[in-house]
Amino acid sequence: MSPLQAQNRLQTTSSPRSVSLQTAWSTCIDEHAQVDWLILHFNRWFSHYNVILVRGEHEPEYFPATDTQPARIQFAHGFFNSALHEISHWCIAGAQRRTLPDLGYWYAPDGRTAEQQRLFEQVEVKPQALEWLFAQACLRPFRVSLDNLTGAAGNGTLFKDHVFAQVQRYLAEPTSIPKDGLTLIQHLCDEIRAGKMLHNNEFSRQTLD
């Protein structure tokens, strides 16, 4: 499917109806409207990748493109921060893994052992750091997720330290941010922050506690 065909499909299957491309972010006063705004703009900014961002009713999942459908980044329960989190994974994955179901990630469900949780946290540092950048570009709060309610808790303090340190590395060397992640940050800052880019003094380790 060509990018134009994908765009036509998204207009009939997944376009939000409460906002338009002319809707200012500042007028989106609730979560639902902000999610609609993000879907509409992400799908426009990244239409050349034949990918769309879609609400999911259940758990998040990534579906690679087929001959008849664009790739879909499905986020959980219509939550804004879930959308940012799934986008961050997509940005980090790169072209090859975007051809794989769920971006080729290994994922153990809730109830992980201590060792499984440690591996999960290693994989999650960069996506959650990138998600924090996205959230700040949207002027929205961010909090880390250890995502293991019925299993081993992991070391939340150490994980937060690692996420904060990764954010500082990204900001110190913007070229280390995945290309599509940096593109999204630039678009968000243009639309929401009147072009003001992110600065490291906007991020504090204490806000994660």
GROMACS .gro file of C-alpha atoms in nm:
model
  209
    1MET     CA    1   0.000   0.000   0.000
    2SER     CA    2   0.133   0.343  -0.093
    3PRO     CA    3   0.155   0.625   0.164
    4LEU     CA    4  -0.132   0.803  -0.017
    5GLN     CA    5  -0.349   0.493   0.003
    6ALA     CA    6  -0.262   0.458   0.371
    7GLN     CA    7  -0.360   0.820   0.428
    8ASN     CA    8  -0.693   0.763   0.252
    9ARG     CA    9  -0.753   0.453   0.463
   10LEU     CA   10  -0.675   0.628   0.790
   11GLN     CA   11  -0.920   0.904   0.698
   12THR     CA   12  -1.199   0.647   0.680
   13THR     CA   13  -1.094   0.408   0.956
   14SER     CA   14  -0.901   0.582   1.230
   15SER     CA   15  -0.918   0.960   1.199
   16PRO     CA   16  -1.037   1.132   1.515
   17ARG     CA   17  -1.345   1.344   1.465
   18SER     CA   18  -1.326   1.594   1.751
   19VAL     CA   19  -1.028   1.789   1.613
   20SER     CA   20  -0.887   1.898   1.279
   21LEU     CA   21  -0.541   1.994   1.161
   22GLN     CA   22  -0.641   2.354   1.230
   23THR     CA   23  -0.726   2.281   1.595
   24ALA     CA   24  -0.475   2.440   1.832
   25TRP     CA   25  -0.335   2.218   2.106
   26SER     CA   26  -0.424   2.483   2.364
   27THR     CA   27  -0.794   2.432   2.290
   28CYS     CA   28  -0.776   2.056   2.360
   29ILE     CA   29  -0.876   2.075   2.724
   30ASP     CA   30  -0.934   1.708   2.803
   31GLU     CA   31  -0.749   1.382   2.750
   32HIS     CA   32  -0.979   1.261   2.474
   33ALA     CA   33  -0.929   1.573   2.264
   34GLN     CA   34  -0.554   1.567   2.321
   35VAL     CA   35  -0.541   1.204   2.209
   36ASP     CA   36  -0.741   1.292   1.897
   37TRP     CA   37  -0.499   1.577   1.826
   38LEU     CA   38  -0.196   1.350   1.866
   39ILE     CA   39  -0.342   1.078   1.642
   40LEU     CA   40  -0.429   1.324   1.367
   41HIS     CA   41  -0.093   1.498   1.370
   42PHE     CA   42   0.123   1.187   1.410
   43ASN     CA   43  -0.056   1.019   1.121
   44ARG     CA   44   0.006   1.324   0.904
   45TRP     CA   45   0.369   1.378   1.006
   46PHE     CA   46   0.463   1.013   0.951
   47SER     CA   47   0.231   0.919   0.664
   48HIS     CA   48   0.536   0.857   0.442
   49TYR     CA   49   0.612   0.553   0.659
   50ASN     CA   50   0.275   0.390   0.585
   51VAL     CA   51   0.195   0.378   0.956
   52ILE     CA   52  -0.095   0.500   1.167
   53LEU     CA   53  -0.147   0.553   1.539
   54VAL     CA   54  -0.473   0.401   1.662
   55ARG     CA   55  -0.665   0.369   1.987
   56GLY     CA   56  -0.686   0.019   2.131
   57GLU     CA   57  -0.951  -0.108   2.368
   58HIS     CA   58  -0.717  -0.350   2.540
   59GLU     CA   59  -0.340  -0.397   2.556
   60PRO     CA   60  -0.096  -0.212   2.329
   61GLU     CA   61   0.031  -0.392   2.022
   62TYR     CA   62   0.217  -0.316   1.700
   63PHE     CA   63   0.097  -0.462   1.370
   64PRO     CA   64   0.332  -0.441   1.071
   65ALA     CA   65   0.202  -0.323   0.735
   66THR     CA   66   0.039  -0.570   0.498
   67ASP     CA   67  -0.052  -0.551   0.130
   68THR     CA   68  -0.388  -0.402   0.225
   69GLN     CA   69  -0.329  -0.213   0.550
   70PRO     CA   70  -0.074   0.031   0.688
   71ALA     CA   71   0.127  -0.057   0.996
   72ARG     CA   72  -0.060   0.020   1.317
   73ILE     CA   73   0.076   0.146   1.647
   74GLN     CA   74  -0.206   0.049   1.879
   75PHE     CA   75  -0.195   0.202   2.226
   76ALA     CA   76  -0.384   0.097   2.537
   77HIS     CA   77  -0.732   0.210   2.643
   78GLY     CA   78  -0.711   0.547   2.467
   79PHE     CA   79  -0.456   0.681   2.718
   80PHE     CA   80  -0.236   0.967   2.598
   81ASN     CA   81   0.076   0.848   2.780
   82SER     CA   82   0.029   0.498   2.642
   83ALA     CA   83   0.032   0.650   2.293
   84LEU     CA   84   0.359   0.829   2.368
   85HIS     CA   85   0.509   0.510   2.510
   86GLU     CA   86   0.419   0.299   2.207
   87ILE     CA   87   0.547   0.570   1.972
   88SER     CA   88   0.877   0.571   2.160
   89HIS     CA   89   0.917   0.197   2.102
   90TRP     CA   90   0.839   0.245   1.732
   91CYS     CA   91   1.095   0.525   1.700
   92ILE     CA   92   1.368   0.316   1.863
   93ALA     CA   93   1.286  -0.001   1.669
   94GLY     CA   94   1.405   0.115   1.328
   95ALA     CA   95   1.312  -0.009   0.982
   96GLN     CA   96   1.387  -0.380   1.015
   97ARG     CA   97   1.201  -0.439   1.340
   98ARG     CA   98   0.905  -0.241   1.212
   99THR     CA   99   0.836  -0.533   0.978
  100LEU     CA  100   0.789  -0.767   1.278
  101PRO     CA  101   0.482  -0.820   1.498
  102ASP     CA  102   0.516  -0.616   1.817
  103LEU     CA  103   0.844  -0.482   1.677
  104GLY     CA  104   1.012  -0.813   1.755
  105TYR     CA  105   1.008  -0.748   2.129
  106TRP     CA  106   1.022  -1.028   2.381
  107TYR     CA  107   0.762  -0.954   2.643
  108ALA     CA  108   0.681  -1.152   2.957
  109PRO     CA  109   0.336  -1.065   3.095
  110ASP     CA  110   0.257  -0.922   3.437
  111GLY     CA  111   0.384  -1.154   3.710
  112ARG     CA  112   0.747  -1.158   3.597
  113THR     CA  113   1.021  -1.313   3.809
  114ALA     CA  114   1.296  -1.093   3.950
  115GLU     CA  115   1.528  -1.187   3.661
  116GLN     CA  116   1.259  -1.126   3.399
  117GLN     CA  117   1.185  -0.791   3.560
  118ARG     CA  118   1.553  -0.696   3.551
  119LEU     CA  119   1.567  -0.773   3.179
  120PHE     CA  120   1.243  -0.582   3.123
  121GLU     CA  121   1.384  -0.274   3.294
  122GLN     CA  122   1.703  -0.286   3.085
  123VAL     CA  123   1.496  -0.282   2.766
  124GLU     CA  124   1.265  -0.007   2.894
  125VAL     CA  125   1.518   0.262   2.990
  126LYS     CA  126   1.553   0.422   2.646
  127PRO     CA  127   1.185   0.402   2.548
  128GLN     CA  128   1.076   0.559   2.876
  129ALA     CA  129   1.342   0.828   2.851
  130LEU     CA  130   1.219   0.910   2.501
  131GLU     CA  131   0.860   0.903   2.624
  132TRP     CA  132   0.955   1.159   2.890
  133LEU     CA  133   1.093   1.388   2.619
  134PHE     CA  134   0.768   1.351   2.424
  135ALA     CA  135   0.559   1.421   2.734
  136GLN     CA  136   0.758   1.734   2.816
  137ALA     CA  137   0.723   1.853   2.457
  138CYS     CA  138   0.347   1.820   2.509
  139LEU     CA  139   0.367   1.996   2.848
  140ARG     CA  140   0.223   1.685   3.011
  141PRO     CA  141   0.336   1.498   3.324
  142PHE     CA  142   0.541   1.180   3.296
  143ARG     CA  143   0.598   0.894   3.533
  144VAL     CA  144   0.798   0.577   3.489
  145SER     CA  145   0.630   0.239   3.469
  146LEU     CA  146   0.774  -0.084   3.606
  147ASP     CA  147   0.461  -0.265   3.484
  148ASN     CA  148   0.472  -0.576   3.705
  149LEU     CA  149   0.188  -0.547   3.953
  150THR     CA  150   0.171  -0.914   4.054
  151GLY     CA  151   0.539  -1.009   4.028
  152ALA     CA  152   0.879  -0.900   4.155
  153ALA     CA  153   0.883  -0.525   4.206
  154GLY     CA  154   1.230  -0.458   4.071
  155ASN     CA  155   1.445  -0.168   4.182
  156GLY     CA  156   1.227   0.133   4.114
  157THR     CA  157   1.477   0.387   4.243
  158LEU     CA  158   1.759   0.255   4.027
  159PHE     CA  159   1.534   0.236   3.723
  160LYS     CA  160   1.430   0.599   3.770
  161ASP     CA  161   1.798   0.694   3.800
  162HIS     CA  162   1.870   0.521   3.469
  163VAL     CA  163   1.577   0.684   3.290
  164PHE     CA  164   1.679   1.028   3.414
  165ALA     CA  165   2.043   0.968   3.314
  166GLN     CA  166   1.932   0.860   2.966
  167VAL     CA  167   1.725   1.177   2.926
  168GLN     CA  168   2.031   1.382   3.015
  169ARG     CA  169   2.238   1.191   2.757
  170TYR     CA  170   1.976   1.250   2.491
  171LEU     CA  171   1.964   1.622   2.566
  172ALA     CA  172   2.343   1.656   2.580
  173GLU     CA  173   2.375   1.488   2.241
  174PRO     CA  174   2.052   1.530   2.040
  175THR     CA  175   2.194   1.327   1.752
  176SER     CA  176   2.173   1.024   1.983
  177ILE     CA  177   1.793   1.055   1.985
  178PRO     CA  178   1.640   0.820   1.727
  179LYS     CA  179   1.579   1.017   1.408
  180ASP     CA  180   1.202   0.979   1.408
  181GLY     CA  181   1.188   1.057   1.778
  182LEU     CA  182   1.375   1.381   1.721
  183THR     CA  183   1.145   1.466   1.431
  184LEU     CA  184   0.841   1.415   1.653
  185ILE     CA  185   0.991   1.628   1.932
  186GLN     CA  186   1.058   1.909   1.685
  187HIS     CA  187   0.701   1.894   1.550
  188LEU     CA  188   0.552   1.888   1.900
  189CYS     CA  189   0.765   2.179   2.016
  190ASP     CA  190   0.667   2.379   1.708
  191GLU     CA  191   0.296   2.315   1.759
  192ILE     CA  192   0.271   2.324   2.139
  193ARG     CA  193   0.565   2.531   2.267
  194ALA     CA  194   0.583   2.796   1.993
  195GLY     CA  195   0.907   2.641   1.868
  196LYS     CA  196   1.086   2.636   2.204
  197MET     CA  197   1.298   2.320   2.213
  198LEU     CA  198   1.354   2.109   2.522
  199HIS     CA  199   1.623   2.205   2.772
  200ASN     CA  200   1.778   1.991   3.043
  201ASN     CA  201   1.668   2.229   3.318
  202GLU     CA  202   1.310   2.120   3.248
  203PHE     CA  203   1.387   1.771   3.380
  204SER     CA  204   1.444   1.679   3.742
  205ARG     CA  205   1.512   1.339   3.896
  206GLN     CA  206   1.291   1.433   4.193
  207THR     CA  207   0.981   1.458   3.975
  208LEU     CA  208   0.999   1.082   3.915
  209ASP     CA  209   0.944   1.003   4.285
   0.00000   0.00000   0.00000
